[in-house]
Short mmCIF file of C-alpha atoms in Angstrom, two decimals:
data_model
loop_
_atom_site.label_atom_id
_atom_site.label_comp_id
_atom_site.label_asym_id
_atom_site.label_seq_id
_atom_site.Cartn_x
_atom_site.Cartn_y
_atom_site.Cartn_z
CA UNK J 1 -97.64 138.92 31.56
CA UNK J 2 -100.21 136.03 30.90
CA UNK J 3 -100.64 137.39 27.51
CA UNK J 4 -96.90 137.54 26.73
CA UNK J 5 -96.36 134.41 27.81
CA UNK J 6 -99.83 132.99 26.24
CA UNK J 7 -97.48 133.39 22.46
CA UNK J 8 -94.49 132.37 23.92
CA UNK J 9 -94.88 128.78 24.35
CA UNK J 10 -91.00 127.34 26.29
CA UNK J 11 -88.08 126.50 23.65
CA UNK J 12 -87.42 123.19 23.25
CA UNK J 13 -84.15 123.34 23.58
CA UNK J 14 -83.98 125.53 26.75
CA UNK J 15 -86.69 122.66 28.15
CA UNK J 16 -84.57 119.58 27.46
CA UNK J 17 -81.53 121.69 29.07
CA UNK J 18 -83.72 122.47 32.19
CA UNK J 19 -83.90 118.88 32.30
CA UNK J 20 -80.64 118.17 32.06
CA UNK J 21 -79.49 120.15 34.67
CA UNK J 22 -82.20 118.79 37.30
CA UNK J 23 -80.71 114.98 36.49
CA UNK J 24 -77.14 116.69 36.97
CA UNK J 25 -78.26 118.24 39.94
CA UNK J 26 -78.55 114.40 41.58
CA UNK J 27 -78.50 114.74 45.46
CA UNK J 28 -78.55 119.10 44.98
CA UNK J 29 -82.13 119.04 43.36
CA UNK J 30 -83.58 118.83 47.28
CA UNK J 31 -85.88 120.95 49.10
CA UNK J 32 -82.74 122.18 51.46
CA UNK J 33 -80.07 123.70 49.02
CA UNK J 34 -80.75 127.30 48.20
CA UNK J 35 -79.79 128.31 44.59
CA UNK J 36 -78.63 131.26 43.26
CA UNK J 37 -79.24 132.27 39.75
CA UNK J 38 -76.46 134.26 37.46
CA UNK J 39 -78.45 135.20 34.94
CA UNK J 40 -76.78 136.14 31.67
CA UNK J 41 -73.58 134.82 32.58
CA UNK J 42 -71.48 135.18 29.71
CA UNK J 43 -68.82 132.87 29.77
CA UNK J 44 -69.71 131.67 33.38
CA UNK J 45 -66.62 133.58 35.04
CA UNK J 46 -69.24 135.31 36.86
CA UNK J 47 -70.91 132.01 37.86
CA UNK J 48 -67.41 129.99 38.70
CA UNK J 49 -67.10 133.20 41.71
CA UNK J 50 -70.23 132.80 42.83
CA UNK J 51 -69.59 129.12 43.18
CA UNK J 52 -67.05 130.03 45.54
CA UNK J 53 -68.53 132.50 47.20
CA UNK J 54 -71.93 130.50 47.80
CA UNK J 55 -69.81 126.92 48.64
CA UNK J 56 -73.85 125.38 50.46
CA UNK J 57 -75.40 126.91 47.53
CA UNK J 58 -76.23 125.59 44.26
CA UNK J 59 -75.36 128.11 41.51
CA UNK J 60 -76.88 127.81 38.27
CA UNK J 61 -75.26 130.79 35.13
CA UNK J 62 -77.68 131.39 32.19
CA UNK J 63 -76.67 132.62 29.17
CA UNK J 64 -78.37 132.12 25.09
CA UNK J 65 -75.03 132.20 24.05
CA UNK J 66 -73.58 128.59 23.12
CA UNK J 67 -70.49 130.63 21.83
CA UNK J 68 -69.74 132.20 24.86
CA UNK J 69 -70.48 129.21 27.34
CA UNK J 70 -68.33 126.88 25.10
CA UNK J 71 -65.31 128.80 26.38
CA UNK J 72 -66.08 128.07 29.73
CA UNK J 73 -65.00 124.67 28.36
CA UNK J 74 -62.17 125.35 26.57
CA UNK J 75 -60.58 127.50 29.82
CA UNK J 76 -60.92 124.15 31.81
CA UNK J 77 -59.46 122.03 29.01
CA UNK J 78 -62.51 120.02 28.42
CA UNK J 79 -64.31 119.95 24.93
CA UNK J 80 -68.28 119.62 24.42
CA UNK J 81 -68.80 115.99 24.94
CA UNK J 82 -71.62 115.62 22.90
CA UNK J 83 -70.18 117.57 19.69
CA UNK J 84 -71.65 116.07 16.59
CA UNK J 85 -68.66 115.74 14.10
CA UNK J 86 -70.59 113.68 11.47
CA UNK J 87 -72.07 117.19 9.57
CA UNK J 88 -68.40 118.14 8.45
CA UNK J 89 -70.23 119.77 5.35
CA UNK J 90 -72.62 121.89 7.00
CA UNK J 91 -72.35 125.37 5.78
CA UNK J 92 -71.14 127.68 8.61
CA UNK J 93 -74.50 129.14 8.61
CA UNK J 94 -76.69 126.57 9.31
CA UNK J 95 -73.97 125.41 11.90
CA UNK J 96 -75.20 128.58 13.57
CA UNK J 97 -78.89 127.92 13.26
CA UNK J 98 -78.16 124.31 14.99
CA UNK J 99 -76.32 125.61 17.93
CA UNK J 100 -78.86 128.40 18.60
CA UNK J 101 -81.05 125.71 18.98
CA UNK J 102 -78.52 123.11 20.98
CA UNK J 103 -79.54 122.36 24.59
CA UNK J 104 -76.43 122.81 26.52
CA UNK J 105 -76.05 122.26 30.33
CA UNK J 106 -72.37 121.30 32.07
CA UNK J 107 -71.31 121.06 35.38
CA UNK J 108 -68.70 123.18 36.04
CA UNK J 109 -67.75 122.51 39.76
CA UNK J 110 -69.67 120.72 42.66
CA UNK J 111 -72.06 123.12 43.10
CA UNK J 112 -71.83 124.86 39.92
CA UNK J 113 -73.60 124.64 36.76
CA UNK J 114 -73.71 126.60 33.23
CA UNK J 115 -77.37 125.95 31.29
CA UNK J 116 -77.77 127.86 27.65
CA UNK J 117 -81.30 128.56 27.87
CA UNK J 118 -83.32 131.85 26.78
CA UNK J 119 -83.61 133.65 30.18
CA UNK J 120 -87.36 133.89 30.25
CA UNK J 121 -88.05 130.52 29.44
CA UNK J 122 -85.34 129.17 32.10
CA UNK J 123 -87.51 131.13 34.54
CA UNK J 124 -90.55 130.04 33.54
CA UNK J 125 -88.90 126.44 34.28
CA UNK J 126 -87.74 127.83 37.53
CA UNK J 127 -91.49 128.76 38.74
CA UNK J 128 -92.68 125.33 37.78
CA UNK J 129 -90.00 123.67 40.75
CA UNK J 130 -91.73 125.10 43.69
CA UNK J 131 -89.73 123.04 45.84
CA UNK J 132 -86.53 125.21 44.43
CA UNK J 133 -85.76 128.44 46.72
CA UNK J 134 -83.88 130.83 45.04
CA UNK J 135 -81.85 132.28 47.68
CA UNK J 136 -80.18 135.10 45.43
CA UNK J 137 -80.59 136.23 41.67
CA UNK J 138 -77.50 138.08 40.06
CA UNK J 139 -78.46 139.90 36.83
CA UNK J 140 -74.52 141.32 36.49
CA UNK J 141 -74.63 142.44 32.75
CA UNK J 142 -77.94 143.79 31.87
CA UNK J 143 -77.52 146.00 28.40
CA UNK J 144 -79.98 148.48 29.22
CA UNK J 145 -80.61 149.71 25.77
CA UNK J 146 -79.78 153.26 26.05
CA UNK J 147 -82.20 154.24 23.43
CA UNK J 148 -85.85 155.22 24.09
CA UNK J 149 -87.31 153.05 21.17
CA UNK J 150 -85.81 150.25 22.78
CA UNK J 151 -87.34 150.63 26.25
CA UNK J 152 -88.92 147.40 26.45
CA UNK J 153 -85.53 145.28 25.91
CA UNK J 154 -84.66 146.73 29.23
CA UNK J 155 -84.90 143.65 32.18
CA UNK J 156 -87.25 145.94 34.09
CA UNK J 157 -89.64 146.98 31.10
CA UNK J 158 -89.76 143.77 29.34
CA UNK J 159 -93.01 142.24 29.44
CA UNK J 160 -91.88 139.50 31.49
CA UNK J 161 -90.62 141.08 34.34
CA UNK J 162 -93.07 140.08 36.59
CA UNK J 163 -91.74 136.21 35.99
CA UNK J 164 -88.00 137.98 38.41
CA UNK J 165 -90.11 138.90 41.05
CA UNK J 166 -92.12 135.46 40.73
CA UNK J 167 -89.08 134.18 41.31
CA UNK J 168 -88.93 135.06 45.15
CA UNK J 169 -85.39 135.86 45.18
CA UNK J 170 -84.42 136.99 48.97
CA UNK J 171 -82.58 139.25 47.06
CA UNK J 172 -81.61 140.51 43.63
CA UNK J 173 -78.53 141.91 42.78
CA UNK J 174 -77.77 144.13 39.07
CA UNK J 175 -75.23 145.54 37.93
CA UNK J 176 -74.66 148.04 35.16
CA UNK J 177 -72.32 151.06 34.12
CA UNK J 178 -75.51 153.04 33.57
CA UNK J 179 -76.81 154.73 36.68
CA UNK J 180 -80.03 155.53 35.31
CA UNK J 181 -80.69 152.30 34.47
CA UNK J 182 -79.77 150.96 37.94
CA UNK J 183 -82.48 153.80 39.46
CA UNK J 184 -85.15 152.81 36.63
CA UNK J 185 -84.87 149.24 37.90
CA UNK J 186 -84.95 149.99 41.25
CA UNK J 187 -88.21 152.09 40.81
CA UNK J 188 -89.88 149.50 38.80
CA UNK J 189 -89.18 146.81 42.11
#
C-alpha cells in the first residue's frame, strides 16, 4: 500500500472538492455526526436513499463521473452553478479533458452531499479527518472485472484496499450481481 500510494500523489481536483465539501458541511463537519460513504454512486440515486434512510447521518456519494453526477442536477431542476460558458469554442474533446479534471461537490439535501472525486484519493482525504467516523461504507456497484487479467481492478485486489478497511467503517456493505465476487471480497476482509 505505501508503495502504491508513494506514485500516486492526491488529484488536485478531487483535493479542492474534498475541500469543498468540508466548508459545505458547516455545522455537520463535527466530531458527533456519523457519515456514511456511497462510494461510486452513479448518479447519486443511491446516495439521495441513503439520505433518507440515515436522516442523523451525514451521507457523502462518490463517483469520477462528472457526467453522471451532473444529472443528479438536472433531475432536481438545478444547473451547475459554476459552469464556465466563456470557452463556447472548445472542441468537444478537450471539453472532456476539463471536466475530468473539474472539482465538483453539491449539496443535494440537508444531510446529503455528491463529491466527484477518484475513490482512492477521496479516501485518502477521508483518513486524514480523524475526527470523521464513518459509521457505514456502501460500495453498491462494484464492476468486478470478470476477467482474470483484470484481477487487480477488482475493489478487493486493488492495491489500495487496505485504505477501506483504514477507513473503520462499523460496517461495509457491497453489492454485486456476481456471487463470486461477493465471496472473493468477503474472503479478502
Amino acid at each position: 500500500l505505501d508503495t502504491f500510494l508513494s506514485r500516486k500523489p492526491i488529484a488536485r481536483h478531487t483535493q479542492q472538492a474534498f475541500d469543498s465539501l468540508v466548508e459545505l458541511m458547516g455545522p455537520h463537519n463535527i466530531i458527533s455526526v456519523p457519515i456514511v460513504l456511497d462510494s461510486g454512486c452513479g448518479t447519486g440515486r443511491s446516495t439521495e436513499l441513503l439520505g433518507k434512510q440515515y436522516p442523523d447521518h451525514v451521507v457523502i456519494g462518490i463517483d469520477r463521473s462528472f457526467a453522471r453526477l451532473s444529472k443528479t442536477n438536472k433531475q432536481h431542476g438545478r444547473e451547475e452553478e459554476d459552469q464556465d460558458n466563456d470557452n463556447a469554442d472548445v472542441s468537444p474533446q478537450s471539453d472532456e479533458v476539463e471536466e475530468s479534471k473539474r472539482p465538483f461537490c453539491h449539496q443535494i439535501s440537508e444531510n446529503t452531499f455528491l463529491v466527484r472525486a477518484e475513490l482512492v484519493d477521496f479516501w485518502r482525504c477521508c483518513q486524514h479527518k480523524k475526527e470523521w467516523t464513518i459509521a457505514h461504507h456502501y460500495i453498491l456497484y462494484p464492476n468486478p472485472y470478470p476477467t482474470h487479467t483484470r484481477l487487480t481492478q477488482r475493489w478487493y485486489a486493488h492495491p489500495s484496499f487496505p485504505l477501506i478497511l483504514k477507513l473503520n467503517s462499523q460496517s461495509i456493505t457491497i453489492r454485486s450481481n456476481w456471487k463470486g465476487y461477493l465471496e472473493e471480497f468477503a474472503r479478502a476482509v
